[in-house]
Structure formats: structure tokens, C-alpha cells
Amino acid sequence: MGEANQAELCEQVKRMIVKAVKLKIPAEKIENTKPLFGPEGIGLDSLDALEIVIALEKEFGVRIPDREVGRQVLVSVETLVKFILEKKGG
Amino acid sequence: MDDILNRDIKEILPHREPFIFIDKVLEAKEGFVVASKIIKGDEDYFKGHFPGQPYMPGVLIVECMAQTGGIACSTLSKDMKGGIFFLSRICDVKFVQPVIPGSTITMRAQVIEKYPPFYKVDVTGEVEGKIVAKGEIVLTKQEGGRV
């Protein structure tokens, strides 16, 4: 996948997060490497993980099967994009 | 699954009086449960909600549906049986009709999403075939088994 397409995928993922968890900050304000959870993060809590897992499957057709994988994937926009690309073979 | 139907509710639910909001389980399949609760009218909460005009509080209707949801989750696998499920989120629940003394509420709960320990459950409450409340809830399974 080219850089432009990957950048667009990042934006798509950010929009998905904002919509899924009704985040109060706009998608364009989310940095690719900013943690999703924790005090340094964009403000998601553990229950939001469920909403992101659901949205990820709905919008991108990829499933995070369990929390073990979730701990690796639900880290930042960057890790989510990496997971989508791996699953999609991109 | 049939064993759930014939068991005392205290063997299925981890709750105890005065916080048991299911009388019996009527139907159970993997991830789906129908249960019922008779609202007799002598419940303590009717004294204040409201004096002379008894209506079952909406939060307690949610509790009826949440307890049914917990049983629906416990049907998903053997290691879910007997687990404690906390109500973690109430998503867009509507209360369509009031519930008054003498009603029997029939609750339906269908697990629609899972990302353990979180379970999203579609729930409804009906009285005499009419929906009184409906919505989605999220239950979280207590980790480490039963208290």
C-alpha cells in the first residue's frame, strides 16, 4: 500500500474511533502514535475497546479475537492500521 | 441448556434478596435467554415510587433485563457458568410503557457482541406481549471467577 493510501487509512481509522466511542475531539486532532488509552492517551476507557472492536469489524472486516491480541493492537491509530493491513494482506 | 429451566433461580443467579429480579428462566439457548418476574406490588420501592401511584422504577426494569443478560452470557460456555456480570453500560434504553403492580415482565436477552470480559446484550422487557423497555447493555464478567 502506498504512503498516500496508508495516510487515508489512518484518517479512516480516526474517524471510526471518533464515531464508535462518540469522542469529543475531532478526528484530525488525533495523532497517529498517540496512545488510545491511559493518562497520556486520547481519553478512551476499557469499555471503549469493545466499541472499537465492533467498529473495526463492521468497517474494515477485521476482528480482534481476544484481549491478548487487543493489547498489541489497541495501542494507537498506527497499530490499528498495521493490524488492518496485516489482516487484509496490504 | 434445559437444566437452567428447572433449577431454582438462586442456583443460576449470584444475586440474593432483596436484589433478585428474576423469578424463573423460561427459555435458554446459547447466548439467548427469556426470563420472567412477577411484580406483586408489595415491593418496598413502591412505597416511594410513587405514594398512591405505584410505578416500577426504570432502573429496576433495567436490572431485570441485566440479570437476564447475565444468564444469557453464562450460556456461552462452560467457564462462564456461575460468573458474576456487572452492568457496565446502558446504551439508549427506552421505557415505552409503565410497569405497575400485578404485571409479569418477560425479559429477553440476546448476546450480540463479545470481547471478553465485555459482552454487549440486546435486551427487551414485555408485559402481556407489549414492549415496556428495550435497549442495549454492556456487561463485564468479573475476572477470577465467583466471589
Short mmCIF file of C-alpha atoms in Angstrom, two decimals:
data_model
loop_
_atom_site.label_atom_id
_atom_site.label_comp_id
_atom_site.label_asym_id
_atom_site.label_seq_id
_atom_site.Cartn_x
_atom_site.Cartn_y
_atom_site.Cartn_z
CA MET A 1 0.00 0.00 0.00
CA GLY A 2 1.32 3.42 -0.96
CA GLU A 3 2.00 6.20 1.54
CA ALA A 4 -0.99 8.22 0.37
CA ASN A 5 -3.34 5.28 0.80
CA GLN A 6 -1.89 4.48 4.21
CA ALA A 7 -2.39 8.10 5.28
CA GLU A 8 -6.02 7.88 4.12
CA LEU A 9 -6.43 4.63 6.07
CA CYS A 10 -5.14 6.41 9.19
CA GLU A 11 -7.77 9.12 8.69
CA GLN A 12 -10.47 6.48 8.21
CA VAL A 13 -9.44 4.76 11.44
CA LYS A 14 -9.51 8.08 13.31
CA ARG A 15 -13.00 8.82 12.02
CA MET A 16 -14.05 5.31 13.02
CA ILE A 17 -12.75 5.82 16.58
CA VAL A 18 -14.47 9.20 16.97
CA LYS A 19 -17.77 7.77 15.74
CA ALA A 20 -17.56 4.48 17.67
CA VAL A 21 -16.88 5.99 21.07
CA LYS A 22 -18.52 9.39 20.49
CA LEU A 23 -15.20 11.08 21.17
CA LYS A 24 -15.40 14.79 21.85
CA ILE A 25 -12.23 15.64 19.94
CA PRO A 26 -12.20 15.84 16.12
CA ALA A 27 -10.56 13.02 14.16
CA GLU A 28 -7.91 15.32 12.68
CA LYS A 29 -6.62 16.17 16.17
CA ILE A 30 -5.69 12.54 16.89
CA GLU A 31 -2.02 11.84 16.31
CA ASN A 32 -1.12 8.52 14.71
CA THR A 33 1.16 7.44 17.55
CA LYS A 34 -0.79 8.91 20.47
CA PRO A 35 -1.90 6.19 22.92
CA LEU A 36 -5.63 5.45 22.79
CA PHE A 37 -5.85 4.54 26.49
CA GLY A 38 -4.26 5.71 29.70
CA PRO A 39 -3.47 9.12 31.17
CA GLU A 40 -1.27 10.12 28.21
CA GLY A 41 -3.86 8.95 25.71
CA ILE A 42 -6.81 10.42 23.87
CA GLY A 43 -9.17 9.52 26.71
CA LEU A 44 -10.58 6.09 25.90
CA ASP A 45 -11.55 3.70 28.69
CA SER A 46 -11.61 -0.08 28.77
CA LEU A 47 -15.27 -0.27 27.69
CA ASP A 48 -14.44 1.75 24.57
CA ALA A 49 -12.27 -1.17 23.50
CA LEU A 50 -15.44 -3.20 22.87
CA GLU A 51 -16.88 -0.43 20.68
CA ILE A 52 -13.66 -0.20 18.66
CA VAL A 53 -13.54 -3.97 18.20
CA ILE A 54 -17.14 -3.87 16.90
CA ALA A 55 -16.49 -0.87 14.62
CA LEU A 56 -13.27 -2.39 13.27
CA GLU A 57 -15.12 -5.49 12.15
CA LYS A 58 -18.03 -3.52 10.73
CA GLU A 59 -15.94 -1.00 8.78
CA PHE A 60 -12.84 -2.97 7.87
CA GLY A 61 -13.94 -6.60 8.17
CA VAL A 62 -11.17 -7.50 10.61
CA ARG A 63 -11.70 -8.97 14.06
CA ILE A 64 -9.58 -8.66 17.18
CA PRO A 65 -10.25 -12.10 18.64
CA ASP A 66 -9.28 -11.55 22.27
CA ARG A 67 -7.65 -9.21 24.74
CA GLU A 68 -4.22 -10.69 24.20
CA VAL A 69 -4.29 -9.52 20.58
CA GLY A 70 -6.16 -6.39 21.68
CA ARG A 71 -3.27 -5.38 23.94
CA GLN A 72 -0.97 -5.34 20.90
CA VAL A 73 -3.43 -3.73 18.51
CA LEU A 74 -5.48 -1.27 20.56
CA VAL A 75 -2.49 0.90 21.29
CA SER A 76 -2.65 3.74 18.76
CA VAL A 77 -4.02 4.60 15.33
CA GLU A 78 -0.71 3.39 13.90
CA THR A 79 -1.01 -0.08 15.45
CA LEU A 80 -4.64 -0.36 14.36
CA VAL A 81 -3.68 0.50 10.77
CA LYS A 82 -0.84 -2.02 10.89
CA PHE A 83 -3.27 -4.72 12.07
CA ILE A 84 -5.79 -3.90 9.33
CA LEU A 85 -3.06 -4.04 6.67
CA GLU A 86 -1.71 -7.36 8.01
CA LYS A 87 -5.19 -8.92 8.06
CA LYS A 88 -6.06 -7.54 4.64
CA GLY A 89 -2.70 -8.57 3.24
CA GLY A 90 -1.97 -4.96 2.22
CA MET B 1 -29.29 -25.81 28.41
CA ASP B 2 -32.56 -27.34 29.63
CA ASP B 3 -31.17 -27.74 33.15
CA ILE B 4 -31.40 -23.95 33.61
CA LEU B 5 -35.17 -24.09 33.14
CA ASN B 6 -35.73 -26.49 36.00
CA ARG B 7 -33.39 -25.02 38.56
CA ASP B 8 -34.05 -22.66 41.45
CA ILE B 9 -33.15 -19.13 40.39
CA LYS B 10 -30.64 -18.91 43.26
CA GLU B 11 -28.68 -21.71 41.66
CA ILE B 12 -28.44 -19.71 38.45
CA LEU B 13 -28.07 -16.11 39.63
CA PRO B 14 -25.32 -14.99 42.00
CA HIS B 15 -27.68 -12.30 43.36
CA ARG B 16 -29.60 -12.66 46.62
CA GLU B 17 -32.65 -10.97 48.13
CA PRO B 18 -33.61 -8.22 48.02
CA PHE B 19 -31.86 -7.98 44.68
CA ILE B 20 -33.16 -10.93 42.71
CA PHE B 21 -35.10 -9.58 39.75
CA ILE B 22 -35.93 -12.84 38.01
CA ASP B 23 -38.41 -15.49 39.18
CA LYS B 24 -37.73 -18.07 36.52
CA VAL B 25 -35.98 -18.76 33.26
CA LEU B 26 -38.46 -19.71 30.54
CA GLU B 27 -36.14 -20.37 27.62
CA ALA B 28 -32.40 -20.67 27.13
CA LYS B 29 -30.20 -21.16 24.10
CA GLU B 30 -26.55 -20.31 23.58
CA GLY B 31 -26.35 -16.55 24.13
CA PHE B 32 -30.12 -16.12 24.43
CA VAL B 33 -32.43 -16.23 27.44
CA VAL B 34 -36.07 -15.48 28.19
CA ALA B 35 -36.97 -14.97 31.85
CA SER B 36 -39.84 -13.56 33.86
CA LYS B 37 -40.55 -11.61 37.03
CA ILE B 38 -43.90 -11.09 38.72
CA ILE B 39 -44.31 -7.61 40.15
CA LYS B 40 -46.53 -8.28 43.14
CA GLY B 41 -46.99 -4.77 44.46
CA ASP B 42 -45.64 -5.34 47.97
CA GLU B 43 -42.09 -4.44 46.93
CA ASP B 44 -40.54 -1.81 49.18
CA TYR B 45 -39.78 0.60 46.35
CA PHE B 46 -43.47 1.13 45.60
CA LYS B 47 -43.80 2.95 48.93
CA GLY B 48 -41.89 5.85 47.47
CA HIS B 49 -42.24 5.45 43.70
CA PHE B 50 -44.77 6.98 43.99
CA PRO B 51 -47.04 7.21 47.08
CA GLY B 52 -50.52 6.23 45.91
CA GLN B 53 -49.32 5.80 42.31
CA PRO B 54 -47.07 2.73 42.17
CA TYR B 55 -44.83 2.55 39.10
CA MET B 56 -41.82 0.27 38.85
CA PRO B 57 -38.68 2.43 38.62
CA GLY B 58 -37.00 2.30 35.22
CA VAL B 59 -33.63 1.45 36.78
CA LEU B 60 -35.15 -1.71 38.24
CA ILE B 61 -36.61 -2.69 34.87
CA VAL B 62 -33.06 -2.32 33.54
CA GLU B 63 -31.87 -4.55 36.40
CA CYS B 64 -34.43 -7.22 35.39
CA MET B 65 -33.05 -7.11 31.84
CA ALA B 66 -29.43 -7.00 33.03
CA GLN B 67 -29.84 -10.09 35.22
CA THR B 68 -31.39 -11.88 32.24
CA GLY B 69 -28.43 -10.68 30.16
CA GLY B 70 -26.04 -12.14 32.72
CA ILE B 71 -27.69 -15.53 32.37
CA ALA B 72 -27.55 -15.20 28.57
CA CYS B 73 -23.78 -14.59 28.86
CA SER B 74 -23.40 -17.56 31.17
CA THR B 75 -24.85 -19.84 28.48
CA LEU B 76 -22.00 -19.00 26.08
CA SER B 77 -19.56 -21.53 27.51
CA LYS B 78 -18.96 -23.78 30.50
CA ASP B 79 -16.47 -21.44 32.15
CA MET B 80 -19.00 -18.58 32.02
CA LYS B 81 -21.45 -20.53 34.18
CA GLY B 82 -21.98 -19.07 37.64
CA GLY B 83 -19.99 -15.96 36.79
CA ILE B 84 -20.73 -12.52 38.14
CA PHE B 85 -21.56 -9.94 35.49
CA PHE B 86 -21.51 -6.24 36.27
CA LEU B 87 -23.73 -3.82 34.43
CA SER B 88 -21.15 -1.57 32.79
CA ARG B 89 -23.07 0.39 30.22
CA ILE B 90 -26.66 1.21 29.39
CA CYS B 91 -26.95 2.20 25.72
CA ASP B 92 -30.02 4.03 24.55
CA VAL B 93 -32.59 2.22 26.68
CA LYS B 94 -36.17 3.33 26.12
CA PHE B 95 -39.01 2.93 28.57
CA VAL B 96 -42.07 2.62 26.41
CA GLN B 97 -44.79 1.71 28.91
CA PRO B 98 -45.06 1.95 32.71
CA VAL B 99 -44.92 -1.25 34.76
CA ILE B 100 -47.48 -1.42 37.55
CA PRO B 101 -48.18 -3.92 40.35
CA GLY B 102 -49.73 -7.16 39.10
CA SER B 103 -47.62 -7.19 35.94
CA THR B 104 -45.45 -10.06 34.84
CA ILE B 105 -42.40 -8.79 33.00
CA THR B 106 -40.92 -11.10 30.40
CA MET B 107 -37.31 -10.26 29.68
CA ARG B 108 -35.40 -11.32 26.57
CA ALA B 109 -31.65 -11.04 26.29
CA GLN B 110 -29.51 -11.82 23.27
CA VAL B 111 -25.73 -11.51 23.36
CA ILE B 112 -24.84 -9.60 20.19
CA GLU B 113 -21.14 -8.89 20.63
CA LYS B 114 -18.35 -10.21 22.78
CA TYR B 115 -14.83 -9.12 23.53
CA PRO B 116 -14.22 -10.85 26.86
CA PRO B 117 -14.68 -9.75 29.55
CA PHE B 118 -17.16 -7.39 27.81
CA TYR B 119 -20.48 -8.56 26.41
CA LYS B 120 -22.98 -6.41 24.54
CA VAL B 121 -26.52 -7.63 25.01
CA ASP B 122 -29.73 -6.66 23.26
CA VAL B 123 -32.49 -6.60 25.87
CA THR B 124 -36.24 -6.14 25.98
CA GLY B 125 -38.91 -6.23 28.66
CA GLU B 126 -42.51 -7.07 27.81
CA VAL B 127 -45.78 -7.12 29.72
CA GLU B 128 -48.65 -9.04 28.16
CA GLY B 129 -46.86 -9.10 24.82
CA LYS B 130 -46.23 -5.35 24.73
CA ILE B 131 -42.73 -3.95 24.94
CA VAL B 132 -42.23 -1.89 28.10
CA ALA B 133 -38.50 -1.29 27.71
CA LYS B 134 -35.78 -2.03 25.18
CA GLY B 135 -32.17 -1.23 24.51
CA GLU B 136 -28.63 -2.49 24.69
CA ILE B 137 -26.45 -3.03 27.70
CA VAL B 138 -22.84 -3.98 28.24
CA LEU B 139 -21.99 -6.50 30.94
CA THR B 140 -18.50 -7.14 32.23
CA LYS B 141 -17.61 -10.54 33.59
CA GLN B 142 -15.82 -10.41 36.88
CA GLU B 143 -12.36 -11.83 36.35
CA GLY B 144 -11.16 -14.62 38.59
CA GLY B 145 -14.50 -16.42 38.94
CA ARG B 146 -17.15 -16.27 41.58
CA VAL B 147 -16.80 -14.27 44.80
#
